[in-house]
Tab-separated table of C-alpha atoms and ligand atoms in Angstrom:
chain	number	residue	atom	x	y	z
A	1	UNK	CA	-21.844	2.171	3.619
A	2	UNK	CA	-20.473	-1.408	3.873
A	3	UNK	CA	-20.120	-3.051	6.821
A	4	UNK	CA	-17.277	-5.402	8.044
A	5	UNK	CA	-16.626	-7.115	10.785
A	6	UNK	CA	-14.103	-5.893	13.226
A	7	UNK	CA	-11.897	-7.386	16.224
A	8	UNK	CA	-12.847	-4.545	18.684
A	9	UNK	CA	-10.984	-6.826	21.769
A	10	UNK	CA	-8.853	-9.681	22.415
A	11	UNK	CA	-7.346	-11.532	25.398
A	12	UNK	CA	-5.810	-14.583	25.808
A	13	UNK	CA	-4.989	-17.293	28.880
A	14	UNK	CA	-1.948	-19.793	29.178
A	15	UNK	CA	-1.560	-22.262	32.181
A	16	UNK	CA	0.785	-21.411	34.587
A	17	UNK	CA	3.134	-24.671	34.307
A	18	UNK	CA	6.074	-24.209	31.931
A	19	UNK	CA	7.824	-27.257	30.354
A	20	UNK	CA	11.190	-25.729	28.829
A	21	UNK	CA	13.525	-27.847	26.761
A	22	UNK	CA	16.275	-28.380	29.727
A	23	UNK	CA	12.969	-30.861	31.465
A	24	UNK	CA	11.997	-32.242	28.112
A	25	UNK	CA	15.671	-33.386	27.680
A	26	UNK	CA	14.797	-35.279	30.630
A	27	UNK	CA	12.084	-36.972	29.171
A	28	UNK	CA	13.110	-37.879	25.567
A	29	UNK	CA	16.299	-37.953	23.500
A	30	UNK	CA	16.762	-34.371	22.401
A	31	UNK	CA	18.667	-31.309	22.958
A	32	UNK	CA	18.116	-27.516	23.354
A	33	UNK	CA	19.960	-26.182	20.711
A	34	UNK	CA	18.119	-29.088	18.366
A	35	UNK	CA	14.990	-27.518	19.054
A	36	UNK	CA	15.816	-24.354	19.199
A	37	UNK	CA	17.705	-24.446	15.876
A	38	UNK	CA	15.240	-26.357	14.279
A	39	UNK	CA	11.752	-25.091	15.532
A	40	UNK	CA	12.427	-22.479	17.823
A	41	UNK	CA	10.528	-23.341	20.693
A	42	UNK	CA	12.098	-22.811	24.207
A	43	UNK	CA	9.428	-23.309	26.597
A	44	UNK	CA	5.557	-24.418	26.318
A	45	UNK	CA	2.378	-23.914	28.688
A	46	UNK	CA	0.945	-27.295	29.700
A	47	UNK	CA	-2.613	-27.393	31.351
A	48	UNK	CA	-1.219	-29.907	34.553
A	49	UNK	CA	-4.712	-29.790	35.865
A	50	UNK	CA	-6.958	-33.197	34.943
A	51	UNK	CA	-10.402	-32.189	35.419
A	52	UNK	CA	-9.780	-28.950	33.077
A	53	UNK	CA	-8.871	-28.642	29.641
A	54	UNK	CA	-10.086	-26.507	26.452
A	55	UNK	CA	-13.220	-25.433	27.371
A	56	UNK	CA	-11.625	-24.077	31.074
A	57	UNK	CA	-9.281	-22.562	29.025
A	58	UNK	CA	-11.893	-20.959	26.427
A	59	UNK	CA	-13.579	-19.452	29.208
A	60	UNK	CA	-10.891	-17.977	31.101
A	61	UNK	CA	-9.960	-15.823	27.688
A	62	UNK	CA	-13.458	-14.930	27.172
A	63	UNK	CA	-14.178	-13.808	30.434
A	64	UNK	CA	-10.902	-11.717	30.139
A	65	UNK	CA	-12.203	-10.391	27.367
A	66	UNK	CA	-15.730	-9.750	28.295
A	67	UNK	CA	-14.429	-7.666	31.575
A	68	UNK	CA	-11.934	-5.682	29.848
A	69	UNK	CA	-14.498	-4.395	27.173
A	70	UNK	CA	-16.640	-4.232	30.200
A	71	UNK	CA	-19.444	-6.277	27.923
A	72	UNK	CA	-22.029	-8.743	29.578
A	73	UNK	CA	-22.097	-12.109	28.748
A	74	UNK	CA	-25.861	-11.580	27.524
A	75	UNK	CA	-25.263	-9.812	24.877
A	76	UNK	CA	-23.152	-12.256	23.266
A	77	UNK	CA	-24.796	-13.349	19.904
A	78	UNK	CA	-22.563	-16.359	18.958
A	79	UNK	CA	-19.828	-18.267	20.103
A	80	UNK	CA	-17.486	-19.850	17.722
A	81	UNK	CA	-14.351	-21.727	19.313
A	82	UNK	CA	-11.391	-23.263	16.817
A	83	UNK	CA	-10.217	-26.248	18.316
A	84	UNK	CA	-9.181	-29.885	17.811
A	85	UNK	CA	-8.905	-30.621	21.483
A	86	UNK	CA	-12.853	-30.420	22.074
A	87	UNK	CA	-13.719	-31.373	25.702
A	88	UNK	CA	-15.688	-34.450	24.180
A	89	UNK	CA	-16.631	-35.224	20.528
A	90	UNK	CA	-20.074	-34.116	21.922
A	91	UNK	CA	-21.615	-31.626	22.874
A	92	UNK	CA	-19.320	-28.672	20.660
A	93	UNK	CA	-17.180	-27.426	23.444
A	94	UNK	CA	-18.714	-23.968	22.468
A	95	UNK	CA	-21.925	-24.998	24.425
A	96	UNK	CA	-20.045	-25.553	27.235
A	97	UNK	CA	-18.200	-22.386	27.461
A	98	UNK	CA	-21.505	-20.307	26.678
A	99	UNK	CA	-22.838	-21.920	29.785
A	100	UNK	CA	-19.218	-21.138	31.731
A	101	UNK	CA	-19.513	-17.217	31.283
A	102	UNK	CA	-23.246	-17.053	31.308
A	103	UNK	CA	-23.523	-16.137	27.728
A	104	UNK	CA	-27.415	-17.551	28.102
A	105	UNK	CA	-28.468	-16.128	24.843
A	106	UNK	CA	-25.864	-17.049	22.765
A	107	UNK	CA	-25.777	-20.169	20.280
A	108	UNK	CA	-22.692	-21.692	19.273
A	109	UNK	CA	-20.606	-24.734	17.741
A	110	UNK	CA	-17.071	-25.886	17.141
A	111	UNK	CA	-15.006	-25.694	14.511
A	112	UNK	CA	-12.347	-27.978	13.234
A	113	UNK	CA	-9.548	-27.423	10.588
A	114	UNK	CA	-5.869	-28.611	12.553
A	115	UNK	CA	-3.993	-25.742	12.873
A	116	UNK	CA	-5.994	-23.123	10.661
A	117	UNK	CA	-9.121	-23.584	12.914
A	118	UNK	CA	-9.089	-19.980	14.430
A	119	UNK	CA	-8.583	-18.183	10.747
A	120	UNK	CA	-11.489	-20.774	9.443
A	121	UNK	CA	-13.467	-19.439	12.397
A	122	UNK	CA	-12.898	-16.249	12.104
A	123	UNK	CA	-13.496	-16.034	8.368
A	124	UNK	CA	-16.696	-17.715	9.238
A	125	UNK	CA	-17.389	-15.524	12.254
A	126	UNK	CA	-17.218	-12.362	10.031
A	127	UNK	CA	-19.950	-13.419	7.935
A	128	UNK	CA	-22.382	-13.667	10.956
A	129	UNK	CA	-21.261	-9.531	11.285
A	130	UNK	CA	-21.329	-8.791	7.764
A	131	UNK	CA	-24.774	-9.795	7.153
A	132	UNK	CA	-26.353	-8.027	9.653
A	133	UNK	CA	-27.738	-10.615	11.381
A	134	UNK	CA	-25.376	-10.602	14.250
A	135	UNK	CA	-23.306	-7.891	16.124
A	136	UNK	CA	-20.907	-9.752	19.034
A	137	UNK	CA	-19.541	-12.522	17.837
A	138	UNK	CA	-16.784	-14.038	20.088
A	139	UNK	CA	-14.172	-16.238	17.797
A	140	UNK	CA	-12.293	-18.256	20.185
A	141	UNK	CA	-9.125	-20.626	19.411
A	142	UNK	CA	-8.209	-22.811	22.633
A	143	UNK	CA	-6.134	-26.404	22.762
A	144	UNK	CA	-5.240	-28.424	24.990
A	145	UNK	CA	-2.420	-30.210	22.853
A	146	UNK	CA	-1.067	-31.934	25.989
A	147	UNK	CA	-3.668	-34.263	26.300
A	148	UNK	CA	-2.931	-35.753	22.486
A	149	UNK	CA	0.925	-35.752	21.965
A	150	UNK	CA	2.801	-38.598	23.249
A	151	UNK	CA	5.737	-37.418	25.715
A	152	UNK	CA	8.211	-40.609	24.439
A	153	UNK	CA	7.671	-38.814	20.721
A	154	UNK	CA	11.003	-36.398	20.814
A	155	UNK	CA	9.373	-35.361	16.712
A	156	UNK	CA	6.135	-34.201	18.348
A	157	UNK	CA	6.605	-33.930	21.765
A	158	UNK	CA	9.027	-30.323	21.258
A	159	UNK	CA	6.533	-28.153	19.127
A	160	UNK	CA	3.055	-28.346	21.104
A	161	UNK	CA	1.876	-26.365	23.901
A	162	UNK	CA	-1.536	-25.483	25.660
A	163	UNK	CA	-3.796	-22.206	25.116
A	164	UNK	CA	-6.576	-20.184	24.504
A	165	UNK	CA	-7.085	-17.197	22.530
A	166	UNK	CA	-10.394	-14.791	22.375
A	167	UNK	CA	-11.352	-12.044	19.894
A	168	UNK	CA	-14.688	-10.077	20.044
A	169	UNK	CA	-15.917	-9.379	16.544
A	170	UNK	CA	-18.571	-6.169	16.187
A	171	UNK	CA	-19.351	-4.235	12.997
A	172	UNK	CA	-17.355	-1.047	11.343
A	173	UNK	CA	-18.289	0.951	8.866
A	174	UNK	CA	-15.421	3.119	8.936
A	175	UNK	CA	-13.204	0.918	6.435
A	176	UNK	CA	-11.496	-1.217	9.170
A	177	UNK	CA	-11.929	-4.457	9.856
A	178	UNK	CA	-11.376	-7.654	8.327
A	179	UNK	CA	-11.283	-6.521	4.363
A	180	UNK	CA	-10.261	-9.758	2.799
A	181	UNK	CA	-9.321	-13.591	3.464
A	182	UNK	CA	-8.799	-16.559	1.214
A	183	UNK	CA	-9.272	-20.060	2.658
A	184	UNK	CA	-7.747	-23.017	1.201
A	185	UNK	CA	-7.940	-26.842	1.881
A	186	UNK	CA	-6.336	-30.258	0.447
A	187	UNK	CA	-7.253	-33.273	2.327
A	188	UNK	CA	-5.016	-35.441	0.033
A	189	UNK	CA	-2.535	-34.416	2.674
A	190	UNK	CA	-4.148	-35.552	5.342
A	191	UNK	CA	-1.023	-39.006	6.089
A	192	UNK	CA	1.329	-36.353	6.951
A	193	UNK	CA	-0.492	-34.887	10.233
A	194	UNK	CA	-3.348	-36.596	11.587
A	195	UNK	CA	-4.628	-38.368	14.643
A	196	UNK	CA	-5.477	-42.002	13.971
A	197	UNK	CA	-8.058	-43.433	16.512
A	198	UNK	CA	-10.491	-42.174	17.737
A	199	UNK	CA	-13.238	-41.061	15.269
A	200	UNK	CA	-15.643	-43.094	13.739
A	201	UNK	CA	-13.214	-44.597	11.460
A	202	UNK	CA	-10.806	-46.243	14.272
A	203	UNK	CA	-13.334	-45.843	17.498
A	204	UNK	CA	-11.318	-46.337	20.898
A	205	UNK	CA	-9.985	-50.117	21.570
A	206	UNK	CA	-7.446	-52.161	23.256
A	207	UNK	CA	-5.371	-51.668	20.093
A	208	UNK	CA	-5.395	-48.632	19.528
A	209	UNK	CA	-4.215	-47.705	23.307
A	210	UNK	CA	-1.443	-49.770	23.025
A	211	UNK	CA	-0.256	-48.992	19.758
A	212	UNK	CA	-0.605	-44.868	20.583
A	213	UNK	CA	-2.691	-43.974	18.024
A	214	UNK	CA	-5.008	-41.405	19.640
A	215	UNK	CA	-1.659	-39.072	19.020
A	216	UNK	CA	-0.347	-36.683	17.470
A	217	UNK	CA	0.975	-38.649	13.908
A	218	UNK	CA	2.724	-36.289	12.156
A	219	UNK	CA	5.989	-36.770	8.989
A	220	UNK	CA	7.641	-33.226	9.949
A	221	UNK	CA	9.476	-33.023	6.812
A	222	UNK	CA	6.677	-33.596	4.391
A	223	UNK	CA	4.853	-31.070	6.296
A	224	UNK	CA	7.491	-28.832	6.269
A	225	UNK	CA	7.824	-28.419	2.518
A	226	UNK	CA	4.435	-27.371	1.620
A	227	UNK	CA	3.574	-25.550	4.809
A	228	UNK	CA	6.861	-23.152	4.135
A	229	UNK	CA	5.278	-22.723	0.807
A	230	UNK	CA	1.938	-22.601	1.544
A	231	UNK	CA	2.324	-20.022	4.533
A	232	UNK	CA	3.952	-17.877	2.479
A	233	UNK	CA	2.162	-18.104	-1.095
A	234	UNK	CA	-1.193	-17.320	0.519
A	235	UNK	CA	0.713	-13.570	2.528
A	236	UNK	CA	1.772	-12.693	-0.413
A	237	UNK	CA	-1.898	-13.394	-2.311
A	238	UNK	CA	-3.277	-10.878	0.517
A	239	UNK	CA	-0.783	-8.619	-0.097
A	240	UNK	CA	-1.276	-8.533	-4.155
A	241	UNK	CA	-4.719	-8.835	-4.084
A	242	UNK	CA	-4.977	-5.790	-2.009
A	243	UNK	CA	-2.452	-3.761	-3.257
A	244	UNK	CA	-0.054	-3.950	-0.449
A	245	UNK	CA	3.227	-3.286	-0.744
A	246	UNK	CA	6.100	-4.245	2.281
A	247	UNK	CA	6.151	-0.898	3.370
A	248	UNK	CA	2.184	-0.880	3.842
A	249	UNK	CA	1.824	-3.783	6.495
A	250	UNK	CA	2.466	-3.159	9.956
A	251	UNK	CA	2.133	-6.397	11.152
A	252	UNK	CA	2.276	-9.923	10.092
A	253	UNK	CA	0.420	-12.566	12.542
A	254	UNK	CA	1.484	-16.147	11.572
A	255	UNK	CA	0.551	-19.514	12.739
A	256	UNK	CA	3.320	-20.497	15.262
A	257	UNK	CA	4.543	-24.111	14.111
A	258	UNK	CA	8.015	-23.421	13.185
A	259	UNK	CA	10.191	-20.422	13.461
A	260	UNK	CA	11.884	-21.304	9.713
A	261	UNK	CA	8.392	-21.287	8.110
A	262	UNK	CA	7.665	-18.138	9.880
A	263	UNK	CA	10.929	-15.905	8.606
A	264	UNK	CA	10.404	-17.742	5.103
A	265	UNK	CA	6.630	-15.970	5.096
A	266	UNK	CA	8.171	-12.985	6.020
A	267	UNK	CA	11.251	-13.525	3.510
A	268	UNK	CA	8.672	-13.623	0.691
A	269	UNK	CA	6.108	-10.607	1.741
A	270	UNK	CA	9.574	-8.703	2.139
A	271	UNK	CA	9.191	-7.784	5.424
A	272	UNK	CA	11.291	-7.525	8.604
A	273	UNK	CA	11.411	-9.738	11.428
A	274	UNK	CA	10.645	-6.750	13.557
A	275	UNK	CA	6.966	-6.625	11.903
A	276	UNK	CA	6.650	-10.367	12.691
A	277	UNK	CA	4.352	-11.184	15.541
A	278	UNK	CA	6.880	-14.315	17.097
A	279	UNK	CA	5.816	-15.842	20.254
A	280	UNK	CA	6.442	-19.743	19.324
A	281	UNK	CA	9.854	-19.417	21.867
A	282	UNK	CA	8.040	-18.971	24.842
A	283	UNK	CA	4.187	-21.014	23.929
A	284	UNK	CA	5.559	-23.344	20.969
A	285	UNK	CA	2.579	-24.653	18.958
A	286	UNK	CA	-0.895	-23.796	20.616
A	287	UNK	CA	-2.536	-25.273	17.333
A	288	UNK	CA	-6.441	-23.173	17.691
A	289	UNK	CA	-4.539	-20.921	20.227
A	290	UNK	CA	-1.476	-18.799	18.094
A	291	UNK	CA	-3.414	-16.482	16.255
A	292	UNK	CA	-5.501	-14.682	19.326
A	293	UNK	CA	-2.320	-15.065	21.335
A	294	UNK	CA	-0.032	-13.683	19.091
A	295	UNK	CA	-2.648	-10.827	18.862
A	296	UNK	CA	-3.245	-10.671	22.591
A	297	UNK	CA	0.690	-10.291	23.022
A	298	UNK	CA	0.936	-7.725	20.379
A	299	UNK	CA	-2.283	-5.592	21.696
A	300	UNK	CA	-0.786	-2.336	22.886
A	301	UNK	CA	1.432	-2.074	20.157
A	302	UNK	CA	-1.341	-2.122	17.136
A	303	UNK	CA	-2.774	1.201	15.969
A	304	UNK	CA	-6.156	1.966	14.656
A	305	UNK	CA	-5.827	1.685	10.690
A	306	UNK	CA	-2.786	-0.641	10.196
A	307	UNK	CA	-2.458	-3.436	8.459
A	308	UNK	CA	-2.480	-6.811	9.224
A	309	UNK	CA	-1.804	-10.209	7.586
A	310	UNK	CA	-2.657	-12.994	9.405
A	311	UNK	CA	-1.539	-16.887	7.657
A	312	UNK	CA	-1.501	-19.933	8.889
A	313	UNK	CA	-0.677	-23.847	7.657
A	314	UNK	CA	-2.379	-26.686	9.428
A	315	UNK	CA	-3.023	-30.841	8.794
A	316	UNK	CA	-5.687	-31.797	6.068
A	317	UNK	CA	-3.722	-30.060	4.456
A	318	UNK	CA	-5.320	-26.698	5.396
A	319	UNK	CA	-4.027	-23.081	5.054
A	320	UNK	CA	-5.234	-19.335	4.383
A	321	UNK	CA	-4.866	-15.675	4.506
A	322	UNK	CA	-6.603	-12.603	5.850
A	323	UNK	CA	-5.978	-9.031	5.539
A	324	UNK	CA	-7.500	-7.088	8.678
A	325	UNK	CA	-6.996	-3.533	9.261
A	326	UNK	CA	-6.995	-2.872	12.859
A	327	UNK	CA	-9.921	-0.938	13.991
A	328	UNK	CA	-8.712	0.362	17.688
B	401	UT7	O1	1.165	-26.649	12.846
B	401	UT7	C1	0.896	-27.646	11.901
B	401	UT7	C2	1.933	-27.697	10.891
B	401	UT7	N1	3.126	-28.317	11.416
B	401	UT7	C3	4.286	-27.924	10.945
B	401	UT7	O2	4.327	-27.026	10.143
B	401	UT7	C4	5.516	-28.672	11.388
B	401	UT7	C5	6.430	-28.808	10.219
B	401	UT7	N2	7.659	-29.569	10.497
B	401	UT7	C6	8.649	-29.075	11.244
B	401	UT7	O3	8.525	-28.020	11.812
B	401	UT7	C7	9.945	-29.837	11.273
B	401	UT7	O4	9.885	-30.902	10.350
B	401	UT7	C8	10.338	-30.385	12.674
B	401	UT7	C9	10.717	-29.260	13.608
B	401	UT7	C10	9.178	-31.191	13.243
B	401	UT7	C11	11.552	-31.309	12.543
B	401	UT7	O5	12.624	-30.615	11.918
B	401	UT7	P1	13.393	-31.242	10.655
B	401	UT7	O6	14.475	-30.339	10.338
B	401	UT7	O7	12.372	-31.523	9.598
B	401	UT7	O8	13.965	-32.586	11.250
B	401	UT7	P2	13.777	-34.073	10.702
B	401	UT7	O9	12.448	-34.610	11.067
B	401	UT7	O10	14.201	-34.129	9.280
B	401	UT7	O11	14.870	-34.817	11.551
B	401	UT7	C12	16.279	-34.601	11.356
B	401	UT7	C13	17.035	-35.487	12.321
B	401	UT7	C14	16.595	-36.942	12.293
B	401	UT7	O12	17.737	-37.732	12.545
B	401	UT7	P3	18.480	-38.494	11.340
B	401	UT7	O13	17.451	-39.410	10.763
B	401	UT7	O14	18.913	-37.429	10.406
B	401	UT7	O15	19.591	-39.193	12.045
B	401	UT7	C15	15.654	-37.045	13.462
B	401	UT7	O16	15.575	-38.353	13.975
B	401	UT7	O17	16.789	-35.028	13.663
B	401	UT7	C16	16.285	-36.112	14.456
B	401	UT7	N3	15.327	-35.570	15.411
B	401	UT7	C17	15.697	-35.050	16.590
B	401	UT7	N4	16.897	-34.889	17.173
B	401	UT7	C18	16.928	-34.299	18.371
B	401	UT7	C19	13.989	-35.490	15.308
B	401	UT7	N5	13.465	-34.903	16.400
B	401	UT7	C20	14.509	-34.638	17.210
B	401	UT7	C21	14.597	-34.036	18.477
B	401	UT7	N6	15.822	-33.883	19.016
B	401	UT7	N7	13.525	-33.598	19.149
């Protein structure tokens, strides 16, 4: 009998401070029904605290998760976490969040793809099941977006929010599970949405303080176009490649970046907005974070055996699809 990987938990943390649109018309010239209209997003979670950031946050949702499955730390295998708010470039913040919850025997590392880090991770993660070789894998997403987007940028400074997402991945062989996924990438996109300094390329200076560019860069409108495409191309792959029809998905899990790209997916699978997993109002863009908290949110009402299509759109350009059946 095959094996797949299967989420058998999730949980999720958010800092308590909220920054709604009424304080960030405060700060830069914009209005709420701008945002709204244009993105969606009414409030965001910012992590106000300065000696914690995504690693705190990773922890938090894997401890959450680890208690409610009522699961030791010790018998956690691997830790992946999706993020491009790492704690440093080095060590992965995975290493440090192993030795937060006392997961002593796990190994772990980072992964990086913008805003498709947590489907890359998870795609990844499920391999580690698959094979054998591994049976609790936690796949965590977590940014702290706050600490990279400039708060005089009224184009940037809207979307982003802070978060952390956790799923606990075992193995199934009763046909649940994730059952497909398609990854894409095309770094040819990679002027649109991208964070200058900082890497070995630009390393920190004078410069590139002054001139902002360890920020969020990002040309919304060229992003727009082929993530609205994108998004929605690779649903619909999941859903013909499987056989789905409309009527066979339960849910659809998107990437929180704009609510227009997210009713355009939905548009094209030919579902309702009612089987769209939204939470971008009230967290805006959590980058690593939307998947596992859109999940987390939508917990209680999933069903063992229905069907799931998760998609996201990131910078790179990166993007892809999976088709999960929910095993619990
Ligand atoms: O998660 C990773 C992937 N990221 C995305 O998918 C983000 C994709 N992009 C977007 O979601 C949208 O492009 C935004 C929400 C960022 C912007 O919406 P838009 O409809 O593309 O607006 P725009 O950039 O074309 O700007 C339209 C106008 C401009 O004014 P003019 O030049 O027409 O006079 C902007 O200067 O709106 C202005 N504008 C604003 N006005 C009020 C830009 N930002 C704001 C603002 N408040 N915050």
């Amino acid at each position: 009998m095959k094996t797949t990987a299967a989420i058998t938990g999730v949980a999720a943390y958010v800092p308590e401070y909220i920054l709604d649109n009424a304080e960030l018309e405060q700060m830069v010239d914009t209005k709420n029904e701008w945002i709204m209209s244009r993105c969606g997003v009414s409030e965001r979670r910012i992590l106000k605290d300065t000696d914690k950031a995504s690693a705190f946050m990773a922890a938090e949702a894997a401890q959450k998760l680890l208690a409610k499955k009522n699961i030791s730390p010790l018998e956690i295998d691997l830790i992946i976490v999706a993020t491009v708010t790492p704690d440093h470039q080095y060590p992965a913040t995975a290493n440090i969040v192993a030795d937060m919850i006392g997961a002593t025997n796990a190994w772990g590392f980072d992964l990086q793809a913008a805003c498709s880090s947590f489907i890359y991770a998870l795609n990844t993660g499920s391999k580690f099941i698959e094979s054998g070789t591994h049976t609790k894998v936690l796949v965590i997403g977590s940014d702290k977006m706050s600490s990279i987007v400039d708060y005089t940028d009224r184009k940037t400074s809207i979307l982003f929010g802070d978060g952390a997402g956790a799923v606990l991945l075992e193995p199934s062989t009763d046909e649940t599970g994730i059952i497909d996924a398609k990854m894409y990438s095309d770094g040819s996109g990679k002027k649109y949405l991208y964070q200058p300094a900082g890497g070995s390329i630009m390393p920190a200076s004078l410069d590139t303080i002054v001139n902002k560019q360890h920020f969020v860069h990002m040309d919304g409108q060229a992003v727009f176009k082929v993530a609205v495409t994108k998004m929605a191309d690779v649903a619909a792959e999941m859903m013909e490649r499987n056989h789905l029809t409309s009527d066979d998905i339960a849910f659809l899990t998107p990437h929180q970046a704009n609510k227009r790209i997210i009713e355009a997916t939905a548009n094209r699978m030919g579902i309702g907005m009612e089987k769209v997993m939204l939470n971008i109002e009230k967290y805006g863009n959590t980058t690593s974070a939307t998947l596992p908290l859109c999940l987390s949110d939508w917990e209680h009402e999933l069903k063992k055996g229905d069907n799931i299509i998760l998609t996201t759109f990131g910078a790179g350009f990166t993007w892809g699809g999976m088709y999960i059946k929910w095993s619990y």
